[in-house]
Amino acid sequence: MNANPKTFRVKSFGCQMNVYDGERMAELLADSGMSAAGDGDDADLVVLNTCHIREKAAEKAYSDIGRLRREDGSRPLIALAGCVAQAEAAEAKARSPMIDIVVGPQAYHRLPEMVAAAESGRRLVDTDMPALSKFDALPARRRASPSAFLTVQEGCDKFCTYCVVPYTRGAEISRPAGDILAEARALVDAGAVELVLLGQNVNAWAGGLDRLIRALSTIDGLERIRYTTSHPADMSDALIAAHGEVDKLMPYLHLPVQSGSDRMLRAMNRSHSVESYLRTIEKARAARPDIAISGDFIVGFPGETEADFEATLQIVDAVRYASAYSFKYSARPGTPAAAMEDQISPEIMDERLQRLHLRIAEHQLAFNRSTIGRDTAILVERKGRRPGQMIGKSPWLQSVHVEAAAKPGTMLAVTLTAAGPNSMSGAVHAAVAA
Ligand code: SAH
Ligand code: SF4
Ligand code: F3S
């Protein structure tokens, strides 16, 4: 282990909130006097910011730890952070003696003190969940990518029967509007053009997410607002209306449904039905006809029959998703679904996942094709593979390839000219004056 670490690396797995947390941990460590290790260089401190959502994600944390031992037998100081740290603090230390620090998602503002204490050879654990205090203890934002994440809500009280998030992230809390607006302004000053508001149930933000979005939309220099992830039961009429009224709010809604079978939705404790979900989608399309709908699905939840699964294919057809993520059910320790009868075999799960992937891909391609010919704007984010090529995002979150000498953060006026399954091509008219 490395006493007195001078360089660090933060590696984040899992959802966008973990990416946000990873950025904040890096800022915190930099403020405490350490510097980020260069690409390919050994770091004195490695923070593994882990995800517990499915078994595979959680196992990745442990296999990564094994790879941190160097050829000469030495190793960095290792901090296990994120949702695995929260869920398995005790087991993690027993499983891997190489872990020096265990710090949960609500306690990482204490990381610098823990690093200092770990130098004396003690193994430290902090998985307290003091609501909100981490945000107050974090340094102000000074760096931002063109599209920047901003956590506004954290935790979950929904307790879907398959899900670990209520245990790893704790009870639902909303950050105060004033704090969010201050952080938003700092991010825009630091170069953000788009803000993605994050929460495990972002649309349950206590002050009304529509009102927060309207307040954020008055920030000069901020061009685009997105939010994720929403729960269907918290999709208010006011938030839907905002999609038709706030220009900066992008026409994109990620609204996970998980299954197209009411029987499965009940077993999952989802608190919405197929019908209520479809009604919400209809309202969103009435407010903003071009809105792109995205979703999440779980196949092979305990007890799922072929008929239940076919109902899922039907809801995919009914919604015509612009994109969607689908996962094989993974039994998670401590969740009610893990103890349910009729666990589905891996073979059946594989077969269903494949069929669902194909169906989603058809709709995604159809959506992309339907946007050919549109005159729109992209936010340039990065270089493409070919020389002179840049990649930006359309309002509908499509990746658009263009030939242009434009820096990340530039808004370009484009016509969408061609569609692929996962991306678009565009022809540039001009830079949009911000
Ligand atoms: N808060 C969000 C997303 C949480 S996790 C929501 O409520 O929708 C992201 C996605 O992972 C979920 O939407 C679900 O599709 C999937 N997921 C969660 N737990 C899972 C499990 N045990 N097995 C497989 N997929 C899971
Ligand atoms: Fe998990 Fe359900 Fe909460 Fe989403 S709403 S985080 S799936 S418990
Ligand atoms: Fe994973 Fe935790 Fe996010 S379990 S999905 S990192 S909230």
Tab-separated table of C-alpha atoms and ligand atoms in Angstrom:
chain	number	residue	atom	x	y	z
A	1	MET	CA	0.000	0.000	0.000
A	2	ASN	CA	1.115	3.507	-0.763
A	3	ALA	CA	1.521	5.848	2.209
A	4	ASN	CA	1.144	9.557	1.513
A	5	PRO	CA	-0.542	9.267	-1.903
A	6	LYS	CA	0.090	12.137	-4.321
A	7	THR	CA	-1.833	10.999	-7.393
A	8	PHE	CA	-5.299	9.501	-7.738
A	9	ARG	CA	-7.600	7.849	-10.230
A	10	VAL	CA	-11.388	7.578	-9.851
A	11	LYS	CA	-13.048	4.818	-11.857
A	12	SER	CA	-16.840	4.935	-12.039
A	13	PHE	CA	-19.184	2.083	-12.953
A	14	GLY	CA	-22.983	2.059	-13.249
A	15	CYS	CA	-25.397	4.915	-13.724
A	16	GLN	CA	-25.005	8.604	-14.498
A	17	MET	CA	-25.306	9.485	-10.826
A	18	ASN	CA	-22.142	7.492	-10.219
A	19	VAL	CA	-20.431	9.474	-12.974
A	20	TYR	CA	-21.525	12.664	-11.205
A	21	ASP	CA	-20.286	11.350	-7.835
A	22	GLY	CA	-16.995	10.317	-9.460
A	23	GLU	CA	-16.468	13.854	-10.791
A	24	ARG	CA	-17.168	15.283	-7.352
A	25	MET	CA	-14.754	12.878	-5.660
A	26	ALA	CA	-12.053	13.861	-8.155
A	27	GLU	CA	-12.663	17.562	-7.438
A	28	LEU	CA	-12.511	16.895	-3.716
A	29	LEU	CA	-9.223	14.978	-3.941
A	30	ALA	CA	-7.733	17.669	-6.189
A	31	ASP	CA	-8.751	20.297	-3.626
A	32	SER	CA	-7.047	18.310	-0.876
A	33	GLY	CA	-3.746	18.701	-2.719
A	34	MET	CA	-3.526	15.516	-4.807
A	35	SER	CA	-3.394	15.454	-8.597
A	36	ALA	CA	-5.092	13.209	-11.132
A	37	ALA	CA	-2.823	10.454	-12.493
A	38	GLY	CA	-2.092	10.760	-16.218
A	39	ASP	CA	-3.557	8.240	-18.677
A	40	GLY	CA	-1.711	4.965	-18.332
A	41	ASP	CA	0.268	6.107	-15.275
A	42	ASP	CA	0.055	4.255	-11.961
A	43	ALA	CA	-1.962	6.163	-9.366
A	44	ASP	CA	-1.069	6.173	-5.657
A	45	LEU	CA	-4.779	6.089	-4.757
A	46	VAL	CA	-7.444	4.277	-6.777
A	47	VAL	CA	-11.110	4.943	-6.021
A	48	LEU	CA	-13.445	2.288	-7.423
A	49	ASN	CA	-16.870	3.902	-7.607
A	50	THR	CA	-18.999	0.793	-7.914
A	51	CYS	CA	-22.498	-0.306	-8.980
A	52	HIS	CA	-24.608	-2.986	-7.279
A	53	ILE	CA	-27.633	-3.016	-9.589
A	54	ARG	CA	-26.981	-6.440	-11.171
A	55	GLU	CA	-24.657	-9.243	-10.091
A	56	LYS	CA	-22.315	-8.729	-13.044
A	57	ALA	CA	-21.869	-5.051	-12.211
A	58	ALA	CA	-21.053	-5.829	-8.584
A	59	GLU	CA	-18.568	-8.592	-9.475
A	60	LYS	CA	-16.702	-6.167	-11.722
A	61	ALA	CA	-15.606	-4.243	-8.645
A	62	TYR	CA	-13.847	-7.260	-7.168
A	63	SER	CA	-12.184	-8.365	-10.403
A	64	ASP	CA	-10.874	-4.817	-10.816
A	65	ILE	CA	-9.313	-4.847	-7.360
A	66	GLY	CA	-7.341	-7.991	-8.229
A	67	ARG	CA	-5.853	-6.244	-11.255
A	68	LEU	CA	-4.501	-3.350	-9.203
A	69	ARG	CA	-1.519	-5.323	-7.879
A	70	ARG	CA	1.562	-4.212	-9.805
A	71	GLU	CA	4.289	-6.415	-11.273
A	72	ASP	CA	6.708	-5.560	-8.448
A	73	GLY	CA	4.116	-6.705	-5.894
A	74	SER	CA	3.256	-3.200	-4.702
A	75	ARG	CA	-0.226	-1.754	-4.949
A	76	PRO	CA	-2.026	1.583	-4.656
A	77	LEU	CA	-4.141	2.672	-1.719
A	78	ILE	CA	-7.590	1.309	-2.606
A	79	ALA	CA	-10.920	2.948	-1.770
A	80	LEU	CA	-14.129	1.058	-2.469
A	81	ALA	CA	-16.858	3.642	-3.073
A	82	GLY	CA	-20.361	3.631	-4.567
A	83	CYS	CA	-23.218	1.205	-4.178
A	84	VAL	CA	-21.222	-2.009	-3.587
A	85	ALA	CA	-19.447	-0.230	-0.736
A	86	GLN	CA	-22.810	0.729	0.764
A	87	ALA	CA	-24.402	-2.696	0.310
A	88	GLU	CA	-21.495	-4.968	1.219
A	89	ALA	CA	-19.120	-3.015	3.451
A	90	ALA	CA	-18.402	-5.907	5.805
A	91	GLU	CA	-18.287	-8.658	3.154
A	92	ALA	CA	-16.109	-6.535	0.886
A	93	LYS	CA	-13.404	-6.187	3.505
A	94	ALA	CA	-13.497	-9.915	4.173
A	95	ARG	CA	-13.411	-10.739	0.445
A	96	SER	CA	-10.545	-8.489	-0.436
A	97	PRO	CA	-7.890	-7.620	2.134
A	98	MET	CA	-6.509	-5.118	-0.403
A	99	ILE	CA	-9.351	-2.675	0.311
A	100	ASP	CA	-8.121	0.127	2.598
A	101	ILE	CA	-11.157	2.405	2.617
A	102	VAL	CA	-14.882	1.705	2.239
A	103	VAL	CA	-16.994	4.790	1.631
A	104	GLY	CA	-20.696	4.898	0.729
A	105	PRO	CA	-22.445	7.217	-1.768
A	106	GLN	CA	-23.662	9.566	0.984
A	107	ALA	CA	-20.346	9.790	2.848
A	108	TYR	CA	-17.722	10.438	0.174
A	109	HIS	CA	-17.166	14.038	1.223
A	110	ARG	CA	-15.116	12.461	4.032
A	111	LEU	CA	-12.764	10.764	1.559
A	112	PRO	CA	-9.791	13.148	2.037
A	113	GLU	CA	-9.762	12.637	5.836
A	114	MET	CA	-10.099	8.904	5.341
A	115	VAL	CA	-7.149	8.889	2.938
A	116	ALA	CA	-5.065	10.808	5.474
A	117	ALA	CA	-6.046	8.379	8.241
A	118	ALA	CA	-5.425	5.332	6.050
A	119	GLU	CA	-1.799	6.343	5.724
A	120	SER	CA	-1.356	5.233	9.306
A	121	GLY	CA	-2.355	1.752	8.207
A	122	ARG	CA	-5.893	1.672	9.576
A	123	ARG	CA	-8.735	0.260	7.476
A	124	LEU	CA	-11.627	2.654	7.447
A	125	VAL	CA	-15.328	2.306	6.755
A	126	ASP	CA	-17.948	5.042	6.456
A	127	THR	CA	-21.360	4.083	5.160
A	128	ASP	CA	-23.407	6.619	7.102
A	129	MET	CA	-26.292	8.229	5.266
A	130	PRO	CA	-26.529	11.793	6.568
A	131	ALA	CA	-29.119	13.309	4.233
A	132	LEU	CA	-27.634	16.041	2.036
A	133	SER	CA	-24.602	16.891	4.149
A	134	LYS	CA	-22.263	15.678	1.430
A	135	PHE	CA	-23.433	18.400	-0.966
A	136	ASP	CA	-22.703	21.126	1.582
A	137	ALA	CA	-19.206	19.775	2.145
A	138	LEU	CA	-18.189	19.520	-1.529
A	139	PRO	CA	-16.111	22.189	-3.296
A	140	ALA	CA	-17.766	24.549	-5.825
A	141	ARG	CA	-17.824	23.421	-9.472
A	142	ARG	CA	-14.999	24.751	-11.599
A	143	ARG	CA	-14.937	22.322	-14.540
A	144	ALA	CA	-17.721	21.066	-16.763
A	145	SER	CA	-18.116	19.182	-20.028
A	146	PRO	CA	-20.511	20.640	-22.670
A	147	SER	CA	-23.186	18.289	-21.350
A	148	ALA	CA	-22.873	18.206	-17.565
A	149	PHE	CA	-24.635	16.062	-14.955
A	150	LEU	CA	-26.273	17.696	-11.960
A	151	THR	CA	-27.783	15.579	-9.166
A	152	VAL	CA	-31.022	17.157	-7.885
A	153	GLN	CA	-32.647	14.204	-6.151
A	154	GLU	CA	-31.235	11.076	-4.633
A	155	GLY	CA	-32.506	7.838	-3.149
A	156	CYS	CA	-35.725	5.957	-3.655
A	157	ASP	CA	-38.803	5.052	-1.589
A	158	LYS	CA	-40.457	2.936	-4.281
A	159	PHE	CA	-39.016	-0.458	-3.351
A	160	CYS	CA	-39.548	-2.286	-6.622
A	161	THR	CA	-39.129	-5.897	-5.541
A	162	TYR	CA	-36.035	-6.557	-7.699
A	163	CYS	CA	-34.080	-3.396	-6.938
A	164	VAL	CA	-31.201	-2.560	-4.580
A	165	VAL	CA	-31.287	1.220	-5.014
A	166	PRO	CA	-33.491	1.970	-1.966
A	167	TYR	CA	-30.879	0.139	0.123
A	168	THR	CA	-27.724	1.523	-1.509
A	169	ARG	CA	-28.842	5.131	-1.969
A	170	GLY	CA	-31.232	5.415	0.952
A	171	ALA	CA	-34.501	7.311	1.294
A	172	GLU	CA	-35.675	9.832	-1.282
A	173	ILE	CA	-34.258	13.314	-0.725
A	174	SER	CA	-34.432	16.466	-2.852
A	175	ARG	CA	-31.725	19.117	-2.891
A	176	PRO	CA	-32.967	22.664	-2.257
A	177	ALA	CA	-33.698	24.746	-5.382
A	178	GLY	CA	-31.215	27.459	-4.378
A	179	ASP	CA	-28.321	24.999	-4.159
A	180	ILE	CA	-29.233	23.457	-7.507
A	181	LEU	CA	-29.459	26.857	-9.230
A	182	ALA	CA	-26.094	27.904	-7.778
A	183	GLU	CA	-24.433	24.712	-8.973
A	184	ALA	CA	-26.119	25.063	-12.380
A	185	ARG	CA	-24.763	28.598	-12.800
A	186	ALA	CA	-21.276	27.458	-11.801
A	187	LEU	CA	-21.423	24.613	-14.338
A	188	VAL	CA	-22.561	26.973	-17.112
A	189	ASP	CA	-19.792	29.434	-16.177
A	190	ALA	CA	-17.361	26.507	-16.429
A	191	GLY	CA	-18.496	25.683	-19.977
A	192	ALA	CA	-21.632	23.540	-19.714
A	193	VAL	CA	-24.149	24.167	-22.505
A	194	GLU	CA	-26.508	21.384	-21.493
A	195	LEU	CA	-27.486	20.204	-18.017
A	196	VAL	CA	-28.765	16.708	-17.343
A	197	LEU	CA	-30.684	16.743	-14.060
A	198	LEU	CA	-30.179	13.459	-12.229
A	199	GLY	CA	-32.162	11.522	-9.679
A	200	GLN	CA	-33.165	7.909	-9.095
A	201	ASN	CA	-36.691	9.365	-9.205
A	202	VAL	CA	-35.872	12.743	-10.645
A	203	ASN	CA	-39.486	13.618	-11.416
A	204	ALA	CA	-40.323	13.194	-7.717
A	205	TRP	CA	-38.146	16.261	-6.945
A	206	ALA	CA	-39.959	17.830	-4.008
A	207	GLY	CA	-40.544	21.356	-5.338
A	208	GLY	CA	-42.046	20.179	-8.659
A	209	LEU	CA	-39.508	19.325	-11.356
A	210	ASP	CA	-41.372	21.459	-13.908
A	211	ARG	CA	-40.838	24.544	-11.733
A	212	LEU	CA	-37.154	23.750	-11.303
A	213	ILE	CA	-36.776	23.333	-15.071
A	214	ARG	CA	-38.503	26.672	-15.695
A	215	ALA	CA	-36.183	28.381	-13.205
A	216	LEU	CA	-33.087	26.796	-14.768
A	217	SER	CA	-34.224	27.790	-18.259
A	218	THR	CA	-33.639	31.477	-17.387
A	219	ILE	CA	-29.865	30.911	-17.036
A	220	ASP	CA	-28.038	32.694	-19.866
A	221	GLY	CA	-25.665	30.442	-21.767
A	222	LEU	CA	-27.580	27.310	-20.842
A	223	GLU	CA	-29.115	25.979	-24.074
A	224	ARG	CA	-30.476	22.571	-23.182
A	225	ILE	CA	-32.054	20.811	-20.205
A	226	ARG	CA	-32.641	17.079	-19.815
A	227	TYR	CA	-33.572	14.919	-16.830
A	228	THR	CA	-33.322	11.247	-15.921
A	229	THR	CA	-34.621	8.841	-14.558
A	230	SER	CA	-38.344	9.311	-14.144
A	231	HIS	CA	-40.843	6.976	-12.540
A	232	PRO	CA	-44.128	6.611	-14.459
A	233	ALA	CA	-46.193	7.167	-11.293
A	234	ASP	CA	-44.534	10.574	-10.676
A	235	MET	CA	-45.007	11.933	-14.198
A	236	SER	CA	-47.159	14.992	-13.383
A	237	ASP	CA	-49.310	16.895	-15.869
A	238	ALA	CA	-47.285	20.015	-15.038
A	239	LEU	CA	-44.024	18.308	-16.060
A	240	ILE	CA	-45.620	17.017	-19.261
A	241	ALA	CA	-46.906	20.529	-20.015
A	242	ALA	CA	-43.372	21.916	-19.580
A	243	HIS	CA	-42.307	19.767	-22.541
A	244	GLY	CA	-44.640	21.796	-24.737
A	245	GLU	CA	-43.744	25.162	-23.242
A	246	VAL	CA	-40.060	25.341	-22.278
A	247	ASP	CA	-37.901	25.633	-25.407
A	248	LYS	CA	-34.722	24.592	-23.619
A	249	LEU	CA	-36.308	21.362	-22.351
A	250	MET	CA	-35.340	18.699	-24.867
A	251	PRO	CA	-37.962	16.496	-26.561
A	252	TYR	CA	-36.801	13.306	-24.889
A	253	LEU	CA	-38.325	11.268	-22.083
A	254	HIS	CA	-36.705	8.253	-20.454
A	255	LEU	CA	-39.604	6.491	-18.778
A	256	PRO	CA	-38.834	2.898	-17.748
A	257	VAL	CA	-41.799	0.506	-17.837
A	258	GLN	CA	-39.913	-2.777	-17.077
A	259	SER	CA	-42.669	-5.070	-18.398
A	260	GLY	CA	-45.767	-4.967	-20.595
A	261	SER	CA	-47.662	-7.388	-18.331
A	262	ASP	CA	-49.781	-6.024	-15.463
A	263	ARG	CA	-49.259	-9.287	-13.581
A	264	MET	CA	-45.491	-8.746	-13.686
A	265	LEU	CA	-45.804	-5.042	-12.842
A	266	ARG	CA	-47.750	-5.991	-9.702
A	267	ALA	CA	-45.165	-8.608	-8.729
A	268	MET	CA	-42.484	-5.961	-9.273
A	269	ASN	CA	-44.389	-3.473	-7.069
A	270	ARG	CA	-44.154	-0.881	-9.841
A	271	SER	CA	-47.266	1.149	-8.820
A	272	HIS	CA	-48.249	1.811	-12.432
A	273	SER	CA	-50.157	-0.297	-14.954
A	274	VAL	CA	-49.714	-0.832	-18.677
A	275	GLU	CA	-52.732	1.377	-19.273
A	276	SER	CA	-51.613	4.241	-17.014
A	277	TYR	CA	-48.166	4.124	-18.622
A	278	LEU	CA	-49.570	4.276	-22.152
A	279	ARG	CA	-51.825	7.168	-21.138
A	280	THR	CA	-48.789	9.098	-19.874
A	281	ILE	CA	-46.967	8.507	-23.166
A	282	GLU	CA	-50.027	9.708	-25.062
A	283	LYS	CA	-50.153	12.919	-22.989
A	284	ALA	CA	-46.437	13.524	-23.521
A	285	ARG	CA	-46.926	13.173	-27.276
A	286	ALA	CA	-49.893	15.530	-27.211
A	287	ALA	CA	-47.762	18.151	-25.427
A	288	ARG	CA	-44.712	17.630	-27.639
A	289	PRO	CA	-45.503	15.592	-30.776
A	290	ASP	CA	-41.876	14.913	-31.731
A	291	ILE	CA	-40.855	13.693	-28.253
A	292	ALA	CA	-38.512	10.676	-28.303
A	293	ILE	CA	-39.488	8.014	-25.781
A	294	SER	CA	-36.921	5.758	-24.172
A	295	GLY	CA	-37.314	3.017	-21.584
A	296	ASP	CA	-35.884	0.163	-19.514
A	297	PHE	CA	-37.005	-3.465	-19.515
A	298	ILE	CA	-36.321	-6.484	-17.353
A	299	VAL	CA	-36.807	-9.915	-18.916
A	300	GLY	CA	-37.108	-13.101	-16.901
A	301	PHE	CA	-38.502	-11.650	-13.692
A	302	PRO	CA	-39.596	-14.593	-11.455
A	303	GLY	CA	-42.806	-16.152	-12.781
A	304	GLU	CA	-42.627	-14.448	-16.209
A	305	THR	CA	-44.469	-16.648	-18.726
A	306	GLU	CA	-44.201	-16.597	-22.502
A	307	ALA	CA	-47.509	-14.677	-22.520
A	308	ASP	CA	-46.133	-12.074	-20.102
A	309	PHE	CA	-43.084	-11.675	-22.286
A	310	GLU	CA	-45.191	-11.302	-25.419
A	311	ALA	CA	-47.067	-8.507	-23.655
A	312	THR	CA	-43.691	-6.785	-23.263
A	313	LEU	CA	-43.089	-7.061	-27.022
A	314	GLN	CA	-46.556	-5.584	-27.522
A	315	ILE	CA	-45.869	-2.539	-25.386
A	316	VAL	CA	-42.638	-1.975	-27.338
A	317	ASP	CA	-44.739	-1.890	-30.505
A	318	ALA	CA	-47.388	0.330	-28.918
A	319	VAL	CA	-44.880	2.934	-27.682
A	320	ARG	CA	-42.478	2.768	-30.669
A	321	TYR	CA	-39.440	3.526	-28.525
A	322	ALA	CA	-36.716	5.739	-29.975
A	323	SER	CA	-34.301	3.771	-27.787
A	324	ALA	CA	-34.500	1.382	-24.847
A	325	TYR	CA	-32.305	-0.586	-22.480
A	326	SER	CA	-33.127	-4.176	-21.618
A	327	PHE	CA	-31.654	-6.373	-18.932
A	328	LYS	CA	-31.858	-9.972	-17.796
A	329	TYR	CA	-33.320	-10.149	-14.319
A	330	SER	CA	-30.570	-10.521	-11.727
A	331	ALA	CA	-31.505	-11.760	-8.247
A	332	ARG	CA	-30.083	-9.318	-5.711
A	333	PRO	CA	-29.380	-10.276	-2.103
A	334	GLY	CA	-31.949	-8.930	0.330
A	335	THR	CA	-34.600	-7.995	-2.259
A	336	PRO	CA	-38.064	-9.619	-2.105
A	337	ALA	CA	-37.890	-10.936	-5.686
A	338	ALA	CA	-34.761	-12.960	-4.916
A	339	ALA	CA	-36.870	-15.166	-2.626
A	340	MET	CA	-39.748	-15.597	-5.101
A	341	GLU	CA	-40.597	-18.950	-6.619
A	342	ASP	CA	-40.369	-19.672	-10.347
A	343	GLN	CA	-36.991	-18.121	-11.018
A	344	ILE	CA	-36.517	-18.196	-14.803
A	345	SER	CA	-33.704	-20.252	-16.352
A	346	PRO	CA	-30.737	-18.459	-17.949
A	347	GLU	CA	-31.540	-20.080	-21.320
A	348	ILE	CA	-35.054	-18.652	-21.398
A	349	MET	CA	-33.768	-15.254	-20.297
A	350	ASP	CA	-31.160	-15.243	-23.078
A	351	GLU	CA	-33.723	-16.160	-25.676
A	352	ARG	CA	-36.207	-13.499	-24.537
A	353	LEU	CA	-33.550	-10.817	-24.279
A	354	GLN	CA	-32.478	-11.510	-27.850
A	355	ARG	CA	-36.038	-11.231	-29.163
A	356	LEU	CA	-36.581	-8.019	-27.195
A	357	HIS	CA	-33.308	-6.524	-28.497
A	358	LEU	CA	-34.365	-7.181	-32.082
A	359	ARG	CA	-37.781	-5.616	-31.574
A	360	ILE	CA	-36.316	-2.514	-29.886
A	361	ALA	CA	-33.695	-2.174	-32.648
A	362	GLU	CA	-36.429	-2.165	-35.324
A	363	HIS	CA	-38.196	0.735	-33.630
A	364	GLN	CA	-34.964	2.603	-32.996
A	365	LEU	CA	-34.050	2.433	-36.685
A	366	ALA	CA	-37.584	3.455	-37.665
A	367	PHE	CA	-37.384	6.436	-35.314
A	368	ASN	CA	-33.998	7.482	-36.685
A	369	ARG	CA	-35.285	7.176	-40.264
A	370	SER	CA	-38.329	9.289	-39.404
A	371	THR	CA	-36.016	12.170	-38.463
A	372	ILE	CA	-34.178	12.282	-41.829
A	373	GLY	CA	-34.643	15.685	-43.445
A	374	ARG	CA	-35.224	17.555	-40.197
A	375	ASP	CA	-33.468	20.905	-39.798
A	376	THR	CA	-32.275	21.013	-36.232
A	377	ALA	CA	-29.292	21.801	-33.991
A	378	ILE	CA	-26.630	19.569	-32.486
A	379	LEU	CA	-24.451	20.136	-29.460
A	380	VAL	CA	-20.933	19.093	-30.476
A	381	GLU	CA	-19.429	16.774	-27.849
A	382	ARG	CA	-16.364	15.017	-29.263
A	383	LYS	CA	-14.222	14.057	-32.248
A	384	GLY	CA	-15.388	11.296	-34.568
A	385	ARG	CA	-13.242	8.438	-35.791
A	386	ARG	CA	-12.462	9.967	-39.185
A	387	PRO	CA	-10.316	13.106	-39.528
A	388	GLY	CA	-12.449	16.271	-39.664
A	389	GLN	CA	-15.446	14.447	-38.228
A	390	MET	CA	-17.211	15.607	-35.057
A	391	ILE	CA	-20.043	13.971	-33.111
A	392	GLY	CA	-22.840	15.908	-31.481
A	393	LYS	CA	-26.244	15.215	-29.986
A	394	SER	CA	-29.579	16.050	-31.569
A	395	PRO	CA	-32.470	17.223	-29.372
A	396	TRP	CA	-33.719	13.600	-29.502
A	397	LEU	CA	-30.387	12.384	-28.040
A	398	GLN	CA	-29.222	10.820	-31.296
A	399	SER	CA	-25.483	10.848	-31.973
A	400	VAL	CA	-25.026	12.878	-35.169
A	401	HIS	CA	-21.816	12.654	-37.245
A	402	VAL	CA	-20.866	15.812	-39.132
A	403	GLU	CA	-17.884	17.128	-41.087
A	404	ALA	CA	-17.041	20.362	-39.318
A	405	ALA	CA	-14.188	22.201	-37.675
A	406	ALA	CA	-16.122	22.873	-34.484
A	407	LYS	CA	-15.002	22.586	-30.882
A	408	PRO	CA	-16.897	20.567	-28.259
A	409	GLY	CA	-19.539	22.834	-26.755
A	410	THR	CA	-20.481	24.445	-30.087
A	411	MET	CA	-24.093	24.378	-31.248
A	412	LEU	CA	-24.351	23.705	-34.997
A	413	ALA	CA	-27.380	24.073	-37.253
A	414	VAL	CA	-27.695	20.859	-39.272
A	415	THR	CA	-29.991	18.911	-41.540
A	416	LEU	CA	-30.214	15.223	-40.646
A	417	THR	CA	-29.299	13.409	-43.852
A	418	ALA	CA	-28.958	9.682	-43.099
A	419	ALA	CA	-29.958	7.213	-40.399
A	420	GLY	CA	-28.238	4.143	-38.975
A	421	PRO	CA	-29.394	1.883	-36.141
A	422	ASN	CA	-27.343	3.801	-33.555
A	423	SER	CA	-26.465	7.139	-35.101
A	424	MET	CA	-27.266	9.778	-37.706
A	425	SER	CA	-25.342	11.786	-40.274
A	426	GLY	CA	-25.882	15.509	-40.629
A	427	ALA	CA	-24.982	18.335	-43.011
A	428	VAL	CA	-23.900	21.545	-41.295
A	429	HIS	CA	-25.444	24.922	-42.154
A	430	ALA	CA	-23.787	27.198	-39.642
A	431	ALA	CA	-22.817	27.688	-36.057
A	432	VAL	CA	-25.840	28.722	-34.032
A	433	ALA	CA	-25.155	32.022	-32.315
A	434	ALA	CA	-25.610	31.375	-28.608
B	1	SAH	N1	-34.688	4.612	-10.836
B	1	SAH	C1	-34.780	4.148	-12.126
B	1	SAH	C2	-33.694	3.168	-12.566
B	1	SAH	C3	-33.004	2.325	-11.601
B	1	SAH	S1	-31.863	1.140	-12.123
B	1	SAH	C4	-36.158	3.593	-12.356
B	1	SAH	O1	-36.920	3.410	-11.444
B	1	SAH	O2	-36.504	3.306	-13.457
B	1	SAH	C5	-31.868	1.140	-13.882
B	1	SAH	C6	-32.522	-0.041	-14.488
B	1	SAH	O3	-31.879	-1.231	-14.117
B	1	SAH	C7	-33.967	-0.255	-14.077
B	1	SAH	O4	-34.848	0.571	-14.773
B	1	SAH	C8	-34.174	-1.707	-14.374
B	1	SAH	O5	-34.603	-1.887	-15.707
B	1	SAH	C9	-32.788	-2.300	-14.212
B	1	SAH	N2	-32.681	-3.140	-13.019
B	1	SAH	C10	-32.798	-2.749	-11.727
B	1	SAH	N3	-32.670	-3.811	-10.898
B	1	SAH	C11	-32.456	-4.889	-11.681
B	1	SAH	C12	-32.247	-6.286	-11.426
B	1	SAH	N4	-32.254	-6.780	-10.180
B	1	SAH	N5	-32.047	-7.107	-12.483
B	1	SAH	C13	-32.063	-6.619	-13.748
B	1	SAH	N6	-32.261	-5.330	-14.043
B	1	SAH	C14	-32.453	-4.468	-13.028
B	2	SF4	FE1	-35.214	0.829	-8.180
B	2	SF4	FE2	-37.831	0.968	-8.533
B	2	SF4	FE3	-36.591	2.850	-7.123
B	2	SF4	FE4	-36.230	2.714	-9.761
B	2	SF4	S1	-38.178	3.162	-8.702
B	2	SF4	S2	-34.643	2.975	-8.229
B	2	SF4	S3	-36.290	0.512	-10.147
B	2	SF4	S4	-36.784	0.722	-6.548
B	3	F3S	FE1	-25.696	1.172	-9.789
B	3	F3S	FE2	-25.980	2.521	-7.581
B	3	F3S	FE3	-26.473	3.661	-9.907
B	3	F3S	S1	-26.507	0.417	-7.875
B	3	F3S	S2	-27.217	1.984	-11.119
B	3	F3S	S3	-24.524	2.931	-9.215
B	3	F3S	S4	-27.568	3.995	-8.009
